[in-house]
Coordinates of C-alpha atoms and ligand atoms in Angstrom, one line a residue:
X1 CA 135.3 129.1 88.4
X2 CA 136.0 132.8 89.2
X3 CA 135.9 133.5 92.9
X4 CA 132.9 135.9 92.6
X5 CA 130.9 133.0 91.0
X6 CA 132.1 130.6 93.7
X7 CA 130.6 133.0 96.2
X8 CA 127.3 133.2 94.4
X9 CA 127.1 129.4 94.4
X10 CA 128.0 129.5 98.0
X11 CA 125.2 131.9 98.9
X12 CA 122.8 129.6 97.2
X13 CA 124.0 126.6 99.2
X14 CA 123.8 128.3 102.5
X15 CA 120.1 129.0 102.1
X16 CA 119.3 125.6 100.8
X17 CA 116.9 123.9 103.1
X18 CA 116.6 120.2 102.5
X19 CA 113.6 118.9 100.7
X20 CA 114.8 115.5 101.9
X21 CA 114.4 116.8 105.4
X22 CA 111.5 114.6 106.2
X23 CA 113.2 111.5 105.1
X24 CA 115.0 109.4 107.8
X25 CA 117.9 108.6 105.6
X26 CA 120.4 111.2 104.8
X27 CA 123.4 111.2 102.5
X28 CA 126.6 113.2 102.1
X29 CA 125.9 116.3 100.0
X30 CA 128.9 115.8 97.8
X31 CA 130.5 113.2 95.6
X32 CA 134.1 112.1 95.6
X33 CA 136.6 113.2 92.9
X34 CA 139.9 112.4 94.4
X35 CA 140.9 109.7 96.9
X36 CA 143.8 109.1 99.2
X37 CA 144.8 105.5 99.5
X38 CA 145.0 103.9 102.9
X39 CA 147.7 101.5 104.0
X40 CA 146.7 98.3 105.9
X41 CA 149.2 97.0 108.5
X42 CA 149.5 93.7 110.3
X43 CA 149.0 93.3 114.0
X44 CA 152.7 92.6 114.5
X45 CA 153.6 95.8 112.8
X46 CA 151.2 97.7 115.0
X47 CA 152.5 96.1 118.2
X48 CA 155.9 97.4 117.2
X49 CA 154.7 100.8 116.1
X50 CA 152.8 101.5 119.4
X51 CA 155.7 100.4 121.5
X52 CA 158.0 102.7 119.6
X53 CA 155.5 105.5 120.1
X54 CA 155.6 105.0 123.9
X55 CA 151.9 103.9 123.8
X56 CA 150.9 107.4 122.8
X57 CA 148.8 107.7 119.7
X58 CA 150.1 111.2 119.1
X59 CA 153.6 109.7 118.5
X60 CA 152.5 107.2 115.8
X61 CA 153.5 107.8 112.2
X62 CA 150.3 108.4 110.2
X63 CA 151.6 105.9 107.6
X64 CA 151.1 103.2 110.3
X65 CA 147.5 104.2 110.8
X66 CA 144.5 102.7 108.9
X67 CA 141.5 104.8 110.0
X68 CA 142.7 108.1 111.6
X69 CA 140.2 109.3 114.2
X70 CA 142.8 111.2 116.3
X71 CA 141.2 114.5 115.5
X72 CA 138.9 116.5 113.3
X73 CA 141.4 119.3 113.4
X74 CA 143.0 120.2 110.0
X75 CA 142.1 116.7 108.8
X76 CA 138.8 117.5 106.9
X77 CA 138.5 117.4 103.1
X78 CA 138.4 120.7 101.4
X79 CA 135.8 121.2 98.7
X80 CA 136.7 121.9 95.0
X81 CA 135.6 125.5 95.8
X82 CA 138.1 125.8 98.6
X83 CA 140.8 124.4 96.4
X84 CA 140.0 126.8 93.6
X85 CA 140.2 129.6 96.3
X86 CA 143.7 128.3 97.1
X87 CA 144.7 129.1 93.5
X88 CA 143.5 132.7 94.0
X89 CA 145.9 133.3 96.9
X90 CA 147.3 136.8 97.0
X91 CA 150.6 136.3 98.7
X92 CA 151.4 140.0 99.2
X93 CA 153.0 140.7 102.5
X94 CA 150.6 143.4 103.3
X95 CA 147.0 144.0 102.4
X96 CA 146.3 140.6 100.7
X97 CA 142.9 140.6 99.0
X98 CA 142.2 137.2 100.7
X99 CA 142.4 139.0 104.1
X100 CA 139.6 141.2 103.0
X101 CA 137.5 138.3 101.8
X102 CA 138.0 136.6 105.1
X103 CA 137.1 139.7 107.0
X104 CA 133.9 139.9 104.9
X105 CA 133.1 136.3 105.6
X106 CA 133.6 136.7 109.3
X107 CA 131.3 139.7 109.4
X108 CA 128.7 137.9 107.3
X109 CA 128.6 134.6 109.1
X110 CA 129.7 135.5 112.6
X111 CA 129.0 139.2 112.7
X112 CA 132.2 140.3 114.5
X113 CA 133.5 143.6 113.3
X114 CA 137.2 143.3 113.5
X115 CA 139.4 140.4 112.4
X116 CA 142.9 139.5 113.5
X117 CA 144.1 136.4 111.6
X118 CA 146.3 133.8 113.4
X119 CA 148.1 130.6 112.4
X120 CA 145.5 128.5 114.2
X121 CA 143.3 128.6 117.3
X122 CA 145.9 128.7 120.0
X123 CA 147.5 131.7 118.3
X124 CA 144.3 133.6 118.9
X125 CA 144.1 132.3 122.5
X126 CA 147.6 133.4 123.2
X127 CA 146.9 137.0 122.0
X128 CA 143.5 137.4 123.8
X129 CA 144.9 135.9 127.1
X130 CA 148.0 138.2 127.0
X131 CA 145.9 141.3 126.4
X132 CA 143.0 140.7 128.8
X133 CA 144.4 138.7 131.7
X134 CA 146.5 140.0 134.5
X135 CA 148.2 138.1 137.3
X136 CA 145.7 136.7 139.8
X137 CA 142.7 136.9 137.5
X138 CA 140.0 134.2 137.2
X139 CA 138.5 133.1 133.9
X140 CA 135.3 131.2 134.2
X141 CA 134.4 128.9 131.3
X142 CA 132.2 126.0 130.3
X143 CA 134.8 123.3 130.9
X144 CA 138.5 123.7 130.2
X145 CA 140.1 123.1 126.9
X146 CA 143.8 122.2 127.0
X147 CA 145.4 125.0 125.0
X148 CA 142.8 127.6 126.1
X149 CA 143.5 127.0 129.8
X150 CA 147.2 126.8 129.3
X151 CA 147.3 130.3 127.7
X152 CA 145.1 131.6 130.5
X153 CA 147.5 130.2 133.1
X154 CA 150.7 131.4 131.2
X155 CA 149.1 134.9 131.3
X156 CA 148.8 134.7 135.1
X157 CA 145.2 133.7 135.3
X158 CA 143.4 130.6 136.7
X159 CA 140.6 128.8 134.9
X160 CA 137.3 128.2 136.8
X161 CA 134.9 125.6 135.6
X162 CA 131.3 126.9 135.5
X163 CA 129.7 124.3 133.3
X164 CA 126.6 122.5 134.6
X165 CA 127.3 119.5 136.8
X166 CA 125.6 117.2 134.3
X167 CA 128.5 117.7 131.9
X168 CA 130.8 115.8 134.1
X169 CA 128.6 112.7 134.2
X170 CA 129.0 110.6 131.0
X171 CA 125.6 108.9 131.5
X172 CA 123.5 112.0 132.1
X173 CA 121.1 112.6 129.2
X174 CA 120.9 116.4 129.5
X175 CA 120.5 117.7 126.0
X176 CA 122.6 120.8 126.5
X177 CA 125.5 119.7 128.6
X178 CA 127.5 122.7 127.4
X179 CA 125.3 125.0 129.4
X180 CA 126.7 127.3 132.1
X181 CA 125.5 127.1 135.7
X182 CA 124.8 130.7 136.4
X183 CA 124.9 130.1 140.2
X184 CA 128.6 129.1 139.8
X185 CA 129.2 132.4 138.1
X186 CA 127.5 134.2 141.0
X187 CA 129.5 132.4 143.5
X188 CA 132.8 133.2 141.8
X189 CA 131.8 136.9 141.5
X190 CA 131.0 137.0 145.1
X191 CA 134.3 135.4 146.1
X192 CA 136.7 137.3 143.9
X193 CA 134.9 140.5 142.7
X194 CA 134.4 141.6 139.2
X195 CA 137.8 143.3 138.9
X196 CA 139.4 139.9 138.9
X197 CA 137.2 138.4 136.1
X198 CA 138.5 139.8 132.8
X199 CA 136.0 137.8 130.7
X200 CA 133.9 134.7 130.4
X201 CA 135.4 132.0 128.2
X202 CA 132.4 130.3 126.5
X203 CA 132.7 127.5 124.0
X204 CA 130.1 126.2 121.7
X205 CA 130.1 122.4 121.1
X206 CA 132.2 121.9 124.3
X207 CA 135.0 119.6 123.2
X208 CA 136.2 118.1 126.5
X209 CA 132.6 117.4 127.6
X210 CA 132.2 115.2 124.6
X211 CA 131.2 117.7 121.9
X212 CA 128.2 118.9 123.9
X213 CA 126.1 122.0 122.9
X214 CA 125.1 125.1 124.8
X215 CA 121.5 126.2 124.3
X216 CA 120.6 129.6 122.9
X217 CA 118.4 130.1 126.0
X218 CA 121.4 129.5 128.3
X219 CA 123.7 131.7 126.4
X220 CA 121.1 134.4 126.6
X221 CA 121.1 134.1 130.4
X222 CA 124.9 134.2 130.4
X223 CA 124.7 137.3 128.2
X224 CA 122.3 139.0 130.7
X225 CA 124.8 138.2 133.5
X226 CA 127.7 139.5 131.5
X227 CA 125.9 142.8 130.7
X228 CA 124.7 143.2 134.3
X229 CA 128.3 142.9 135.6
X230 CA 130.1 144.5 132.7
X231 CA 132.2 141.4 132.0
X232 CA 132.6 140.5 128.3
X233 CA 132.2 137.1 126.7
X234 CA 134.9 135.6 124.5
X235 CA 133.5 132.8 122.5
X236 CA 135.5 129.8 121.4
X237 CA 133.7 129.4 118.0
X238 CA 135.7 126.5 116.8
X239 CA 132.7 124.3 116.3
X240 CA 129.8 126.8 116.5
X241 CA 128.1 125.5 113.4
X242 CA 127.9 122.0 115.0
X243 CA 126.4 123.6 118.1
X244 CA 123.9 125.4 116.0
X245 CA 122.8 122.2 114.3
X246 CA 122.0 120.7 117.8
X247 CA 120.0 123.8 118.7
X248 CA 118.0 123.5 115.5
X249 CA 117.3 119.9 116.3
X250 CA 116.6 120.1 120.0
X251 CA 115.8 123.6 121.2
X252 CA 112.1 124.6 121.3
X253 CA 111.3 127.4 118.9
X254 CA 114.5 126.9 116.8
X255 CA 113.3 124.3 114.3
X256 CA 112.5 126.9 111.6
X257 CA 115.7 128.8 111.9
X258 CA 118.6 128.0 109.6
X259 CA 121.9 126.9 111.0
X260 CA 123.4 130.0 109.6
X261 CA 120.8 132.2 111.5
X262 CA 121.5 130.3 114.7
X263 CA 125.3 130.7 114.3
X264 CA 124.8 134.5 114.0
X265 CA 122.5 134.6 117.0
X266 CA 125.1 132.7 119.1
X267 CA 127.9 135.0 118.0
X268 CA 125.8 138.1 118.5
X269 CA 125.4 137.2 122.2
X270 CA 129.2 137.5 122.6
X271 CA 131.9 140.2 122.3
X272 CA 134.5 138.3 120.3
X273 CA 135.8 134.9 119.4
X274 CA 138.8 132.8 119.1
X275 CA 138.6 130.4 116.2
X276 CA 140.5 127.3 115.1
X277 CA 139.4 127.3 111.4
X278 CA 140.8 123.7 111.2
X279 CA 137.5 122.3 112.4
X280 CA 134.1 123.8 111.3
X281 CA 135.8 125.7 108.4
X282 CA 137.5 122.6 107.2
X283 CA 140.9 124.0 106.3
X284 CA 144.2 122.2 107.0
X285 CA 145.6 125.3 108.8
X286 CA 144.3 128.6 110.0
X287 CA 142.5 130.5 112.7
X288 CA 141.6 134.0 113.9
X289 CA 140.6 136.3 116.7
X290 CA 137.6 138.5 116.0
X291 CA 136.2 141.2 118.3
X292 CA 133.7 144.1 118.3
X293 CA 135.6 146.5 120.6
X294 CA 137.9 148.9 118.6
X295 CA 140.4 149.3 121.5
X296 CA 140.7 145.6 122.0
X297 CA 141.2 145.2 118.3
X298 CA 143.9 147.8 118.3
X299 CA 145.8 146.0 121.0
X300 CA 145.4 142.6 119.3
X301 CA 146.4 143.8 115.9
X302 CA 149.5 145.2 117.4
X303 CA 150.4 142.1 119.4
X304 CA 149.8 139.8 116.4
X305 CA 152.8 141.3 114.6
X306 CA 155.0 140.1 117.4
X307 CA 153.9 136.5 117.6
X308 CA 152.1 135.5 114.4
X309 CA 152.8 137.8 111.4
X310 CA 151.5 141.0 109.9
X311 CA 147.9 141.9 110.8
X312 CA 146.7 141.1 107.3
X313 CA 147.9 137.5 107.4
X314 CA 148.8 136.5 111.0
X315 CA 150.7 133.4 110.1
X316 CA 148.5 132.2 107.3
X317 CA 149.3 132.3 103.6
X318 CA 146.9 134.3 101.4
X319 CA 145.6 131.1 99.9
X320 CA 144.8 129.7 103.3
X321 CA 142.8 132.8 104.2
X322 CA 140.7 132.3 101.0
X323 CA 140.0 128.7 101.9
X324 CA 138.9 129.7 105.4
X325 CA 136.6 132.4 103.9
X326 CA 134.9 129.8 101.6
X327 CA 134.9 127.2 104.3
X328 CA 133.0 129.4 106.8
X329 CA 130.2 129.6 104.2
X330 CA 130.2 125.9 103.7
X331 CA 130.2 125.2 107.4
X332 CA 126.7 126.7 107.9
X333 CA 125.1 124.9 105.0
X334 CA 122.3 122.7 106.3
X335 CA 122.9 119.6 104.2
X336 CA 126.6 119.7 105.1
X337 CA 126.2 120.1 108.8
X338 CA 123.4 117.5 108.9
X339 CA 125.5 114.9 107.2
X340 CA 128.5 115.7 109.3
X341 CA 126.8 115.4 112.7
X342 CA 124.6 112.5 111.7
X343 CA 127.6 110.5 110.6
X344 CA 128.9 110.9 114.2
X345 CA 125.5 109.8 115.5
X346 CA 125.6 106.8 113.2
X347 CA 128.8 105.5 114.8
X348 CA 127.7 106.3 118.3
X349 CA 124.4 104.6 117.7
X350 CA 126.1 101.4 116.7
X351 CA 128.2 101.4 119.8
X352 CA 125.3 102.1 122.0
X353 CA 123.3 99.3 120.5
X354 CA 126.1 96.9 121.3
X355 CA 126.2 98.1 124.9
X356 CA 129.6 99.8 124.7
X357 CA 129.9 102.6 127.3
X358 CA 130.1 106.0 125.6
X359 CA 129.4 109.6 126.6
X360 CA 125.7 110.4 126.1
X361 CA 124.1 112.2 124.4
X362 CA 126.5 111.6 121.5
X363 CA 128.4 114.7 120.6
X364 CA 128.8 116.5 117.3
X365 CA 132.4 115.9 116.3
X366 CA 133.3 112.6 118.0
X367 CA 132.2 109.6 119.9
X368 CA 133.8 109.4 123.3
X369 CA 134.4 106.0 124.9
X370 CA 134.0 106.0 128.6
X371 CA 137.2 104.4 129.7
X372 CA 136.1 104.2 133.4
X373 CA 133.2 101.9 132.5
X374 CA 135.0 100.2 129.6
X375 CA 138.0 99.2 131.8
X376 CA 136.7 99.4 135.4
X377 CA 139.6 97.2 136.5
X378 CA 142.2 99.8 135.5
X379 CA 142.5 102.6 138.1
X380 CA 142.7 106.2 136.9
X381 CA 146.4 106.5 137.9
X382 CA 147.2 103.7 135.5
X383 CA 145.8 105.8 132.6
X384 CA 142.8 103.7 131.4
X385 CA 142.0 106.0 128.4
X386 CA 145.6 106.1 127.3
X387 CA 145.8 102.3 127.3
X388 CA 142.4 101.9 125.6
X389 CA 143.5 104.2 122.8
X390 CA 146.7 102.2 122.4
X391 CA 144.8 98.9 122.4
X392 CA 142.3 100.0 119.8
X393 CA 145.2 100.9 117.5
X394 CA 146.9 97.5 118.0
X395 CA 143.6 95.6 117.4
X396 CA 142.4 97.5 114.3
X397 CA 144.9 100.2 113.2
X398 CA 142.3 102.8 114.3
X399 CA 143.9 105.9 115.9
X400 CA 142.0 107.7 118.6
X401 CA 142.9 110.2 121.4
X402 CA 143.2 110.0 125.2
X403 CA 141.0 112.7 126.9
X404 CA 141.4 111.9 130.6
X405 CA 144.0 112.3 133.3
X406 CA 146.9 112.6 130.9
X407 CA 145.2 115.4 129.0
X408 CA 144.1 117.1 132.2
X409 CA 147.8 117.6 133.2
X410 CA 149.0 118.7 136.6
X411 CA 147.7 121.4 138.9
X412 CA 150.2 124.3 138.6
X413 CA 149.9 125.0 142.4
X414 CA 150.2 121.5 143.9
X415 CA 152.0 119.7 141.0
X416 CA 149.6 116.7 141.4
X417 CA 147.8 115.0 138.6
X418 CA 144.4 116.5 138.0
X419 CA 141.9 113.6 138.0
X420 CA 139.0 114.6 135.8
X421 CA 135.6 112.9 136.3
X422 CA 135.7 112.2 132.5
X423 CA 138.2 109.6 131.5
X424 CA 137.6 109.3 127.8
X425 CA 138.9 108.0 124.5
X426 CA 137.8 110.2 121.6
X427 CA 137.0 108.7 118.2
X428 CA 137.0 112.0 116.2
X429 CA 135.4 112.1 112.8
X430 CA 137.1 114.4 110.2
X431 CA 134.6 116.1 107.9
X432 CA 133.9 114.7 104.5
X433 CA 136.7 112.2 104.8
X434 CA 135.4 108.7 105.8
X435 CA 132.4 106.7 104.6
X436 CA 129.7 104.8 106.5
X437 CA 131.7 101.7 105.8
X438 CA 134.6 103.1 107.8
X439 CA 132.2 103.8 110.6
X440 CA 131.0 100.2 110.4
X441 CA 134.6 98.8 110.6
X442 CA 135.3 101.1 113.5
X443 CA 132.2 100.1 115.4
X444 CA 133.0 96.4 114.9
X445 CA 136.6 96.9 116.1
X446 CA 135.5 98.7 119.2
X447 CA 132.8 96.1 120.0
X448 CA 135.4 93.3 119.6
X449 CA 137.8 95.1 121.9
X450 CA 135.0 95.6 124.5
X451 CA 134.3 91.9 124.4
X452 CA 137.9 91.3 125.3
X453 CA 138.4 94.1 127.7
X454 CA 139.4 92.0 130.7
X455 CA 142.9 91.3 129.3
X456 CA 143.8 95.0 129.0
X457 CA 146.2 96.2 131.7
X458 CA 147.3 99.7 132.8
X459 CA 150.3 101.8 131.9
X460 CA 152.9 103.8 133.8
X461 CA 154.2 107.2 132.5
X462 CA 158.0 107.1 131.8
X463 CA 158.4 110.5 130.2
X464 CA 156.4 113.7 130.9
X465 CA 157.0 117.0 129.2
X466 CA 156.1 120.2 131.1
X467 CA 153.4 121.7 128.8
X468 CA 150.5 119.9 127.2
X469 CA 152.0 116.6 128.2
X470 CA 149.6 114.4 126.4
X471 CA 151.1 115.3 123.0
X472 CA 154.6 113.9 123.8
X473 CA 154.4 111.8 127.0
X474 CA 155.7 108.2 126.9
X475 CA 154.3 105.1 128.6
X476 CA 155.2 101.5 129.3
X477 CA 153.0 98.6 130.3
X478 CA 152.9 97.9 134.0
Ligands
P61_1 C1 141.3 118.9 118.7 F1 144.6 117.0 121.8 N1 141.4 121.2 119.0 O1 140.1 118.9 119.1 P1 144.3 124.9 117.4 N2 139.5 125.4 121.0 C2 138.9 124.2 120.8 C3 139.7 123.2 120.1 O2 139.1 122.0 119.9 C4 141.0 123.4 119.7 C5 141.6 124.7 120.0 C6 140.8 125.6 120.7 C7 142.0 120.1 118.6 C8 143.5 120.1 118.3 C9 144.2 119.8 119.6 O3 144.7 119.0 123.6 C10 144.7 119.3 122.2 O4 143.9 125.3 116.0 C11 137.6 123.9 121.2 O5 144.5 123.4 117.5 O6 145.4 125.7 117.9 C12 141.8 122.4 119.1 O7 143.0 125.2 118.2 C13 143.0 125.0 119.6 C14 144.3 118.5 120.0 C15 144.5 120.8 120.4 C16 144.5 118.3 121.3 C17 144.8 120.6 121.8 O8 141.8 117.8 118.2

């Protein structure tokens, strides 16, 4: 199908509101035309594999994994439209037509004026941090994300958490745990002054809080604060469509808006975004920085040529940019986002029914096991979430990710472990990849593990890299 036609189909999709909306059941708005076969392993093979991986699921070979819930990043299934877009890649070094398609898509769906492509999200974070942060600055945000905070720190700044307290309590039922506590912003401003706050770092569908949304109402208040004090907002838009779906479902006055409209409204309340296109936009690799300020754009587009690539590809192939452009449109389609988030709810619901402690409310991209309540006998300095992820792999071949003390790293000033309130294991669902039956198998395995939790013991860390240690650290049983 020629690309122009692809886009017309796309436009139709995006406006489609479900006539099955009133039904309780939902189904994936796609059918499967190619499959990837999975390999089953024996328990003995898995015991050996996890030992070789230093009890770190990031160090497992994916061939040794049955159901891979490590991440939803770069692991989603692209549509036939995205694949056809890949065939239309214009691999010119400069001025690729796919760059212009992507620019058009970013303007249409997010509304930001200027686009700087990057190889993935952290490329954009690097550039914005280097440009906007000076030594001694403070960057308030609604909970840290590992790469975002590291780039802020490497640029000389310090991250300050301004998310609502409820976000740090896995049992609190607040429906918008991604919200900012404005009084925390006020206190920071009073303490350090506005010259030391280069921007607010605001994420939608806050990852480390458990995939928790920020409300439109709260972001509007943050916007008022930002305009009042002349401090811009840089939005981490990685999962903005998922956040918009929650707003549509939960926020009063938003039921009749489309997800696409809410995405635009959210973006319009901010000054620019960093984006890992590997999530919402469902590509295997890609990202971008997008801003409205022409001076900022000028600086970013100059810096991208040093670290990523020319300003019209920024580390992506032309074909990748085309897939992102198409994926952005697909990400705001109501039927798509509904099936995506409801699949996560389905898994979470099964675990809740069985009494397994998870973060509530259930988030948009993952179900997070609460390792502190799952393994109350393992103290936090023996890495309960790390060992829980390793055990789930051994029991069932299911790969998950630690999101606790290992991920939080060390305080750069004191060198001590940072002990986050949330000690979690993330079961992350890639988009359009697994079926309900995979969710059933996963739930059954987690429930079995929960029933046998008493035998699980802690770990000690035997190798610790300097940056983002959770990716490469190694452990041994105590
Ligand atoms: C993930 F264990 N997320 O969730 P990049 N912002 C946000 C992200 O979720 C994100 C990035 C920026 C990943 C991959 C990953 O500690 C980890 O395209 C909200 O990955 O560079 C990435 O985007 C960075 C896993 C990243 C991690 C860091 O699985």
